[in-house]
mmCIF file of N, CA and C in Angstrom:
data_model
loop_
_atom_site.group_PDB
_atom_site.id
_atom_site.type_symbol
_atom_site.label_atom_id
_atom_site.label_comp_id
_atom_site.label_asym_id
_atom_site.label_seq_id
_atom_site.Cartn_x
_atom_site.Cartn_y
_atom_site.Cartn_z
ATOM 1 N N UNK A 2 0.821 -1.190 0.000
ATOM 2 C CA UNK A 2 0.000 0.000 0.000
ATOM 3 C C UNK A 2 0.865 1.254 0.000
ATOM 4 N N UNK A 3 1.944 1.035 0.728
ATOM 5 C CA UNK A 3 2.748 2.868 0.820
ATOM 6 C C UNK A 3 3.409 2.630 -0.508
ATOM 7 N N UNK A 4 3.707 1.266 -1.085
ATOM 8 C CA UNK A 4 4.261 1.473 -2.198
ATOM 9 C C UNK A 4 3.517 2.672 -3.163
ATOM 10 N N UNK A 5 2.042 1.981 -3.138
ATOM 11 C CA UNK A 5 1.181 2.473 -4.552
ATOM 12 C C UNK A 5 1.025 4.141 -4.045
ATOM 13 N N UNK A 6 1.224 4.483 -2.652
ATOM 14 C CA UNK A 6 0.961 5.603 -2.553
ATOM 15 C C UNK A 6 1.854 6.735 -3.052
ATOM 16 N N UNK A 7 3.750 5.679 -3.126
ATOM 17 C CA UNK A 7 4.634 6.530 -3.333
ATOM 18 C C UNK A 7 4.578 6.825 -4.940
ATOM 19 N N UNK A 8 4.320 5.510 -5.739
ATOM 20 C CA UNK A 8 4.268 5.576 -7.010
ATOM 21 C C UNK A 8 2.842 6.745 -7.658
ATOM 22 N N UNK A 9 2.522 6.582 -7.039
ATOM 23 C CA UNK A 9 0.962 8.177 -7.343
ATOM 24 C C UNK A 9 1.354 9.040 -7.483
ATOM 25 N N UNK A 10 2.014 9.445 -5.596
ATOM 26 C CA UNK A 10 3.058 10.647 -5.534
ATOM 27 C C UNK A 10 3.585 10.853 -6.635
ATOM 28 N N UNK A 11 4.662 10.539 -7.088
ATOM 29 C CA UNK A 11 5.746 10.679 -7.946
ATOM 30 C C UNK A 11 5.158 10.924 -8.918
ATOM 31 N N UNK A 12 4.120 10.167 -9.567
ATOM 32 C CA UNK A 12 3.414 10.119 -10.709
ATOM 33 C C UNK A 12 2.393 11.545 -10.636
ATOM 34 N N UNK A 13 1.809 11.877 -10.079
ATOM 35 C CA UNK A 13 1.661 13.223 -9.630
ATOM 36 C C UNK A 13 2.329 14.606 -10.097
ATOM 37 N N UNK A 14 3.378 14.476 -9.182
ATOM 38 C CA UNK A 14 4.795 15.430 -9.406
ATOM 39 C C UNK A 14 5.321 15.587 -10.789
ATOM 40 N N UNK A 15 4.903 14.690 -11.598
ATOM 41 C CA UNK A 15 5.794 14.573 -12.658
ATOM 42 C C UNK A 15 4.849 15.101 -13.594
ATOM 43 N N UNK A 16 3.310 15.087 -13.565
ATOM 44 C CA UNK A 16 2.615 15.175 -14.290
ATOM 45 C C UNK A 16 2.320 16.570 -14.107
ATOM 46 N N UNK A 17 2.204 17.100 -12.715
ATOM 47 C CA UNK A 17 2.206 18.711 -12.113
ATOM 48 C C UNK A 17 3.535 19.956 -12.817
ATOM 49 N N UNK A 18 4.540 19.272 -12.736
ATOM 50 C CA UNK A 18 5.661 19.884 -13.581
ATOM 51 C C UNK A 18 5.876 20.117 -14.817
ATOM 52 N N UNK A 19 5.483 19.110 -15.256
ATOM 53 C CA UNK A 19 5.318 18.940 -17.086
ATOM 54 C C UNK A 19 4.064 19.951 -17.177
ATOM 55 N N UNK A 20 3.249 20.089 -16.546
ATOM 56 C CA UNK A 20 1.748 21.072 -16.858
ATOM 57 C C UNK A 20 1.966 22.338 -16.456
ATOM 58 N N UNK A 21 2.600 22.332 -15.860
ATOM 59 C CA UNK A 21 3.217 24.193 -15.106
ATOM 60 C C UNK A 21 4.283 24.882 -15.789
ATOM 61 N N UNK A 22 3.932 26.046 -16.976
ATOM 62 C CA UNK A 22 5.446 26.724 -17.498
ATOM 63 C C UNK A 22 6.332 27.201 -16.674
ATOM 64 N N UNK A 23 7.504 27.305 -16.954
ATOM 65 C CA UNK A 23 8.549 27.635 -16.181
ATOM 66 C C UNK A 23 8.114 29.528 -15.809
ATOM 67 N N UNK A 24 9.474 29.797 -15.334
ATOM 68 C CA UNK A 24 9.173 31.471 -15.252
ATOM 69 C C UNK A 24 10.038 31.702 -16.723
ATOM 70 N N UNK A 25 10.873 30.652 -16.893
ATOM 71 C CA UNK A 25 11.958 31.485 -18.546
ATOM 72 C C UNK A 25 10.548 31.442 -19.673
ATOM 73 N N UNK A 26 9.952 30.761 -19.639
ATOM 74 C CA UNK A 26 8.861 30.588 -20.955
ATOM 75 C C UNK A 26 7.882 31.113 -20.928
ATOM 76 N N UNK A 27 7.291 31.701 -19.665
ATOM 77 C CA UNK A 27 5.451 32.519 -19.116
ATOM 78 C C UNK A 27 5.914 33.706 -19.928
ATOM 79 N N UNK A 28 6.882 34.408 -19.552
ATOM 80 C CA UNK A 28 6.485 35.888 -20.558
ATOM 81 C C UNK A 28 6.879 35.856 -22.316
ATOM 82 N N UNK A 29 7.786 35.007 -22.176
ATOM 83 C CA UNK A 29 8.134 35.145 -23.949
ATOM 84 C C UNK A 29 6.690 34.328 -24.683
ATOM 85 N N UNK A 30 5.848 33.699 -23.998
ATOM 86 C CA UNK A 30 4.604 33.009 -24.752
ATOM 87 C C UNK A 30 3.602 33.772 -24.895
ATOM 88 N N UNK A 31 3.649 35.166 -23.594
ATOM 89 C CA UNK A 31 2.526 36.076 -23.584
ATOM 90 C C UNK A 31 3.081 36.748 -24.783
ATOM 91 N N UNK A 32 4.188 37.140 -24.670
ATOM 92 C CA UNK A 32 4.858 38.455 -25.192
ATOM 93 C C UNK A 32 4.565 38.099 -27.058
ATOM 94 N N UNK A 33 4.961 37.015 -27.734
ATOM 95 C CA UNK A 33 4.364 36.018 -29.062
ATOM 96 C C UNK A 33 2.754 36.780 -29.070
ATOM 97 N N UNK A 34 2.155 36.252 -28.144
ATOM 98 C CA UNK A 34 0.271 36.356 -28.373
ATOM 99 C C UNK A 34 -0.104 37.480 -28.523
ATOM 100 N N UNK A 35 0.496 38.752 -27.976
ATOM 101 C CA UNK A 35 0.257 40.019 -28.398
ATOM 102 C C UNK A 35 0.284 40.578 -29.522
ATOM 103 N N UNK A 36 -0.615 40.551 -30.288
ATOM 104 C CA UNK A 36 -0.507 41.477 -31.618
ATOM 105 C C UNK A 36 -0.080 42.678 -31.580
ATOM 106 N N UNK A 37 0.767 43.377 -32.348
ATOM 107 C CA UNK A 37 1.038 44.769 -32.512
ATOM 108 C C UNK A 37 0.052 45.666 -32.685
ATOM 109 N N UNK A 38 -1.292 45.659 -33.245
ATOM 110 C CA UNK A 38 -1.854 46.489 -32.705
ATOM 111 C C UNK A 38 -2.728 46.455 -31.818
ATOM 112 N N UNK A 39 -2.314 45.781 -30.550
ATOM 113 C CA UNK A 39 -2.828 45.645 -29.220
ATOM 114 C C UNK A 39 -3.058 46.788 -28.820
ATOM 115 N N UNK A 40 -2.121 47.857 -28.601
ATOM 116 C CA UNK A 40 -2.110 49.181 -28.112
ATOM 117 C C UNK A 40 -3.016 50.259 -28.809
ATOM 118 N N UNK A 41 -3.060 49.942 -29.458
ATOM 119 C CA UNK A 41 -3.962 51.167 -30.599
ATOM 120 C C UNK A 41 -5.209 50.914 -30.433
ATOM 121 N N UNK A 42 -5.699 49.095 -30.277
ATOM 122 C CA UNK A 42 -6.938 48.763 -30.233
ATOM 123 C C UNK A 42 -7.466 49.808 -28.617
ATOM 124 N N UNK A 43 -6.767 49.355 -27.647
ATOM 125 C CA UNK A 43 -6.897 49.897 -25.963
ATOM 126 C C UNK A 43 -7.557 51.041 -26.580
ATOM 127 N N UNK A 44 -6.481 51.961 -27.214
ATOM 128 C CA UNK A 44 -6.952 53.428 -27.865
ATOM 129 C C UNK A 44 -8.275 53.530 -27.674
ATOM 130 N N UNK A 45 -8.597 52.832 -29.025
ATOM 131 C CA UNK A 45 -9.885 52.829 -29.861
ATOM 132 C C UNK A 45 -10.837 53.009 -28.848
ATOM 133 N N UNK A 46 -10.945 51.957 -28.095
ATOM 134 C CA UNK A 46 -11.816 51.387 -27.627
ATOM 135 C C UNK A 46 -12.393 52.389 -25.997
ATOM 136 N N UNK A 47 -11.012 53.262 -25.547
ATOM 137 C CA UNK A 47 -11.162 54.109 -24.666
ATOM 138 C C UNK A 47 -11.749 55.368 -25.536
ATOM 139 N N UNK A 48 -11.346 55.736 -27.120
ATOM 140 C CA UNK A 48 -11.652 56.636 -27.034
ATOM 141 C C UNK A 48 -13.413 56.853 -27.657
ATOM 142 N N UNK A 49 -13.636 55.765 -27.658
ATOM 143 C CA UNK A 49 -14.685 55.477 -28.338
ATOM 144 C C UNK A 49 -15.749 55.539 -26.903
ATOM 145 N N UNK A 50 -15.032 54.835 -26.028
ATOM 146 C CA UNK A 50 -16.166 55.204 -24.690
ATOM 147 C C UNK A 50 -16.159 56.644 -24.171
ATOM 148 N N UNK A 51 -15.364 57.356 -24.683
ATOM 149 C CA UNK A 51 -15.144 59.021 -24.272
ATOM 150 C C UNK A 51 -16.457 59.824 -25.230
ATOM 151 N N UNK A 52 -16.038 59.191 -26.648
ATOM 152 C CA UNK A 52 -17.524 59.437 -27.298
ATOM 153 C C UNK A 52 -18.991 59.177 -26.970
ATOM 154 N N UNK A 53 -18.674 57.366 -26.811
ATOM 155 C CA UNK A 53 -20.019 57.560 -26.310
ATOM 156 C C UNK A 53 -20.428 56.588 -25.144
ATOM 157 N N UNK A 54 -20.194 57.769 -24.287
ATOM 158 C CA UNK A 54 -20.082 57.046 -22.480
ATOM 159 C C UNK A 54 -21.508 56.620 -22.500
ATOM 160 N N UNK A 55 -22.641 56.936 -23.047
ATOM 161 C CA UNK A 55 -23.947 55.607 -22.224
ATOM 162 C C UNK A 55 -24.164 54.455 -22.830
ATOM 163 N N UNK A 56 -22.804 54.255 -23.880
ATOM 164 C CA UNK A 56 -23.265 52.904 -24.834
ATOM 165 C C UNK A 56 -21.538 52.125 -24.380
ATOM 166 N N UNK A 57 -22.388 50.689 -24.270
ATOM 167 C CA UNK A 57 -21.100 49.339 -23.894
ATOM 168 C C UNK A 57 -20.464 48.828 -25.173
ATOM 169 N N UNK A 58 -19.428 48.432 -25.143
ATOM 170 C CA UNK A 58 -18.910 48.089 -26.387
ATOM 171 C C UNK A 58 -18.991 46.263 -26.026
ATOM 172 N N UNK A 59 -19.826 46.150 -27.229
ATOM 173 C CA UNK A 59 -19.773 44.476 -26.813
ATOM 174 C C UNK A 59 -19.479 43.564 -28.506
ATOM 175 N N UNK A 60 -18.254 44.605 -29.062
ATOM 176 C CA UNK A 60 -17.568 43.781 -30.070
ATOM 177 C C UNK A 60 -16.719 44.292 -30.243
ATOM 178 N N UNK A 61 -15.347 43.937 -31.001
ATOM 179 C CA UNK A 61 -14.276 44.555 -31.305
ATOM 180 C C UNK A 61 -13.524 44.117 -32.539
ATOM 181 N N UNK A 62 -13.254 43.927 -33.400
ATOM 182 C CA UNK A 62 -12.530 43.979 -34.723
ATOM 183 C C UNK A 62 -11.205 44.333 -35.136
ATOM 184 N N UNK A 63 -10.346 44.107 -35.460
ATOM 185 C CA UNK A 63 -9.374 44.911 -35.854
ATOM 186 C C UNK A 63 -8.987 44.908 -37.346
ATOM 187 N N UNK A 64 -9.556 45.517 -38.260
ATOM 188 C CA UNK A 64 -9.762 45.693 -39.750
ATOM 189 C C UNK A 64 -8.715 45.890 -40.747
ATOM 190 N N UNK A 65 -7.684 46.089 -40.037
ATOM 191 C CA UNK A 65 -6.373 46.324 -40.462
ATOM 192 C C UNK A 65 -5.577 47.271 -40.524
ATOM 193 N N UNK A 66 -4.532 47.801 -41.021
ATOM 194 C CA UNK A 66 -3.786 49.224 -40.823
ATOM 195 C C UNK A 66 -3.273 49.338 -42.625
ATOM 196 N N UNK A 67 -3.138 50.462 -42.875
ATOM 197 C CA UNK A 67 -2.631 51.247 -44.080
ATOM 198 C C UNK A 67 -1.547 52.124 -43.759
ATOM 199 N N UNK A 68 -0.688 51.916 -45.331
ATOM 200 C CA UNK A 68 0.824 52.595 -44.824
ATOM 201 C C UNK A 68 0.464 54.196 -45.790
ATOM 202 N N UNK A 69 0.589 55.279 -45.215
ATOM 203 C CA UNK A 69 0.846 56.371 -46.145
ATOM 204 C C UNK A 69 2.395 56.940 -46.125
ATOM 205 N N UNK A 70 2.451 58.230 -46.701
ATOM 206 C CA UNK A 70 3.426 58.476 -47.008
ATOM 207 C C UNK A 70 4.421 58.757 -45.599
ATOM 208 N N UNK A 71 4.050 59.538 -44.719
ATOM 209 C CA UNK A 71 4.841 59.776 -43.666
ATOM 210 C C UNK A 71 3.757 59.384 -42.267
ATOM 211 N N UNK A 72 2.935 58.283 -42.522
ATOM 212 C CA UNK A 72 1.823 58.169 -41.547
ATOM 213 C C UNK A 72 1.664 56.539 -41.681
ATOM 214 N N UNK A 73 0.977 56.221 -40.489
ATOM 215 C CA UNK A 73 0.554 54.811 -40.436
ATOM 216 C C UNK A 73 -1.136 55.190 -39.661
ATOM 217 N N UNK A 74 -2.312 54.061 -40.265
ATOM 218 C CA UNK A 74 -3.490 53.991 -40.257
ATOM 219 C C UNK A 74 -4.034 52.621 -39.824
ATOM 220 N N UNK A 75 -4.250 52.617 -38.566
ATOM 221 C CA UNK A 75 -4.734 50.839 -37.748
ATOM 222 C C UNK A 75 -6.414 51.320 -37.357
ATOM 223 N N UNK A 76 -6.880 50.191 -37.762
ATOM 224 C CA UNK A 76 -8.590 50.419 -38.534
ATOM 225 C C UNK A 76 -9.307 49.542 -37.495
ATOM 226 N N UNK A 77 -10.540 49.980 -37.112
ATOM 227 C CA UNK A 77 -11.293 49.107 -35.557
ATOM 228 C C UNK A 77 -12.296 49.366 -36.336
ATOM 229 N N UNK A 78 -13.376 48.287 -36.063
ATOM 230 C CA UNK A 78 -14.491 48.337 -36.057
ATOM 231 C C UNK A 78 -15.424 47.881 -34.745
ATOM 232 N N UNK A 79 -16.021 48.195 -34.284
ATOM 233 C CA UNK A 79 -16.532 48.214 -32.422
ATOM 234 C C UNK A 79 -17.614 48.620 -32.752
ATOM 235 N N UNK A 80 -18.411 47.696 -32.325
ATOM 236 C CA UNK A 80 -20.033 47.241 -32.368
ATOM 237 C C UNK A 80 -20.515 47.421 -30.459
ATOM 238 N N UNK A 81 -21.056 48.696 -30.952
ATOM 239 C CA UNK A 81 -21.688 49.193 -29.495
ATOM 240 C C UNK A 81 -23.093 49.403 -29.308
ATOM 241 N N UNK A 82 -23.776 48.975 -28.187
ATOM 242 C CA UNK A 82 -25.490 49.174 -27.477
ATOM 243 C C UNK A 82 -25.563 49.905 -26.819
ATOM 244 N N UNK A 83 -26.325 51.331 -27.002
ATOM 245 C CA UNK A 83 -27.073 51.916 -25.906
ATOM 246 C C UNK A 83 -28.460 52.014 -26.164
ATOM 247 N N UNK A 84 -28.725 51.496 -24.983
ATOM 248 C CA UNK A 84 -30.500 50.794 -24.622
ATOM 249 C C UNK A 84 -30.739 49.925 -25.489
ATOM 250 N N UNK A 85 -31.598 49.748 -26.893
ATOM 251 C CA UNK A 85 -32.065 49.259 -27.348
ATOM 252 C C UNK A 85 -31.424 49.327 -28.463
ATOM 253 N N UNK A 86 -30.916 50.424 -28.713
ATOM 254 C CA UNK A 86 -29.614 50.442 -30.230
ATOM 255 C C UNK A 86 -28.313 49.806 -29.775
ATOM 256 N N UNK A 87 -27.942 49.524 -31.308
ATOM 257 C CA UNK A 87 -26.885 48.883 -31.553
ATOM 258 C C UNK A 87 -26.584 48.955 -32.844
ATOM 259 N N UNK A 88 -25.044 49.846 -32.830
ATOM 260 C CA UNK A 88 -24.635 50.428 -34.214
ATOM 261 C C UNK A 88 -22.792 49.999 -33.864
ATOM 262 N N UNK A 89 -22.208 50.116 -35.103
ATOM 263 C CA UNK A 89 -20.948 50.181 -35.679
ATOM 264 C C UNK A 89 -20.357 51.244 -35.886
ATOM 265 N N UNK A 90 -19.063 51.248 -35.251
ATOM 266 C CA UNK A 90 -18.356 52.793 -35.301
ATOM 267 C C UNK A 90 -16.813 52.241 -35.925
ATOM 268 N N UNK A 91 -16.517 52.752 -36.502
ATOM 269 C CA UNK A 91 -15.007 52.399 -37.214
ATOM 270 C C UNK A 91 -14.439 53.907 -36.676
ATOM 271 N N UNK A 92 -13.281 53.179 -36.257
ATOM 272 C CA UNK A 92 -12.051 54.071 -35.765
ATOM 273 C C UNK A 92 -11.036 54.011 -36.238
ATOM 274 N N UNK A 93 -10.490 55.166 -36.530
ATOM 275 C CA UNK A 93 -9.209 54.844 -37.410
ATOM 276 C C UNK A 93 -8.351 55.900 -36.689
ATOM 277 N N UNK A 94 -6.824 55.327 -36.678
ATOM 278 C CA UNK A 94 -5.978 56.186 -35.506
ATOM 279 C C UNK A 94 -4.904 56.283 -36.609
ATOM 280 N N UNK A 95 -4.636 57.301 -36.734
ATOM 281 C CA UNK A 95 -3.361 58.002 -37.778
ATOM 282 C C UNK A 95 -2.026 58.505 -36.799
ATOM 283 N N UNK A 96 -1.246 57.939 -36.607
ATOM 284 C CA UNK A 96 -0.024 58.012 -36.235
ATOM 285 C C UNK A 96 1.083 57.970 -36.745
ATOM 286 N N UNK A 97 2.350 58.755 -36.606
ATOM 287 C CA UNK A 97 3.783 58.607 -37.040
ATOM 288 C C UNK A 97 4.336 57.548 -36.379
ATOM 289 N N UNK A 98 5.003 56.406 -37.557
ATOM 290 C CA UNK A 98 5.650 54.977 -36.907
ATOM 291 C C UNK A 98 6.635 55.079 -36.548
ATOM 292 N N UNK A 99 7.708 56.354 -36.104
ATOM 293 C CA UNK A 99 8.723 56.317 -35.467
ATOM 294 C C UNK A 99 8.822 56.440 -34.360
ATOM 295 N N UNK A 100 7.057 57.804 -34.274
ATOM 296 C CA UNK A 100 7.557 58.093 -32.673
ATOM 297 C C UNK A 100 6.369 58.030 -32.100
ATOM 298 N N UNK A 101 5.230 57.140 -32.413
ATOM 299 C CA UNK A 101 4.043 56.712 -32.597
ATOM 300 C C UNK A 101 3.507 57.595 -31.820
ATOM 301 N N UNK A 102 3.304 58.958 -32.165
ATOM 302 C CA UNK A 102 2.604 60.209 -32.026
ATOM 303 C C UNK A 102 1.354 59.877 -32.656
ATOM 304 N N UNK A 103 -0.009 60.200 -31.811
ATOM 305 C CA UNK A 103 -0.902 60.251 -32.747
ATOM 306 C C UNK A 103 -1.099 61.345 -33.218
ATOM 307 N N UNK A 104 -1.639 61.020 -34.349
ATOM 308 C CA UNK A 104 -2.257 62.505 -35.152
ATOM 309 C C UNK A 104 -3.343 62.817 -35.611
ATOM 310 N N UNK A 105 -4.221 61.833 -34.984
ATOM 311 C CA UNK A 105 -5.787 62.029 -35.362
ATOM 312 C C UNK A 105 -6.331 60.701 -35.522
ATOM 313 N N UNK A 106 -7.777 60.969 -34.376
ATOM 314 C CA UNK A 106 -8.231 59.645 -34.648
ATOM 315 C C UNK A 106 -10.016 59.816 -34.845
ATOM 316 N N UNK A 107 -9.969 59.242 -35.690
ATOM 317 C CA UNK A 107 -11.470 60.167 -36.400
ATOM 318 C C UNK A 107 -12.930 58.688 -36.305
ATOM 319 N N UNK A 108 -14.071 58.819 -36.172
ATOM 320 C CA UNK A 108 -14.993 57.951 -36.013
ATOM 321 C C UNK A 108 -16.071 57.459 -37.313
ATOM 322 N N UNK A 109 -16.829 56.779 -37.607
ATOM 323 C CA UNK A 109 -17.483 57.074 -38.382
ATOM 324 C C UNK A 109 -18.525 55.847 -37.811
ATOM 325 N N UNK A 110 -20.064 55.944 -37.705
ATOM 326 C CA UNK A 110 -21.310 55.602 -37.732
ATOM 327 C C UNK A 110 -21.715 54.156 -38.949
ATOM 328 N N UNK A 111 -22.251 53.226 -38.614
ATOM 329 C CA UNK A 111 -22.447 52.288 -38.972
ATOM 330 C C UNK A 111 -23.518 51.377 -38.598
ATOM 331 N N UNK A 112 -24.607 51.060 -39.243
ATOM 332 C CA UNK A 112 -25.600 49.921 -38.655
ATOM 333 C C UNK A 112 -25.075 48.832 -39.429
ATOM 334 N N UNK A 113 -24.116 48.569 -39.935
ATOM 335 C CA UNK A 113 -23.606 47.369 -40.470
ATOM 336 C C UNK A 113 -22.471 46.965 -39.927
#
């Protein structure tokens, strides 16, 4: 009997370790899953509740980004309800990619 208990144990331990990431591998696996425009989305999505504080945002999109000449353009689409409506707002955040200054981030209205 203490045998089978030690062999569990062990068998346990071994199975607990193998299932638990180390500390060298937890941030470089988060750090991979983050998309680059993680930060811009946050943006969006704060500045979109600054617009329109009595409506919840209960979708989020990220539509893509466009390169211009001395500018970069990362594109949201955020599907928001207040009361009984529920509309689509595309956000688009225009920033310089060197010193990721924004330079305008403009809204536009959508029931689609």
């Amino acid at each position: 009997m203490q045998n089978l208990l030690i062999a569990i144990s062990l068998g346990l331990s071994t199975f607990i370790g193998q299932a638990l990431p180390t500390a060298d591998t937890e941030p470089q696996q988060e750090q991979e899953q983050i998309p680059s425009y993680a930060k811009w989305g946050k943006l969006a999505m704060k500045e979109a509740k600054n617009k329109y504080p009595q409506a919840d945002i209960i979708d989020y999109l990220h539509e893509g980004s466009k390169e211009n000449a001395n500018s970069e353009v990362e594109i949201f689409k955020l599907w928001l309800k207040q009361g009984s409506k529920e509309f689509g707002v595309y956000v688009n955040i225009e920033f310089h990619p060197e010193t990721e200054e924004v330079i305008s981030i403009t809204f536009k209205e959508t029931d689609r």
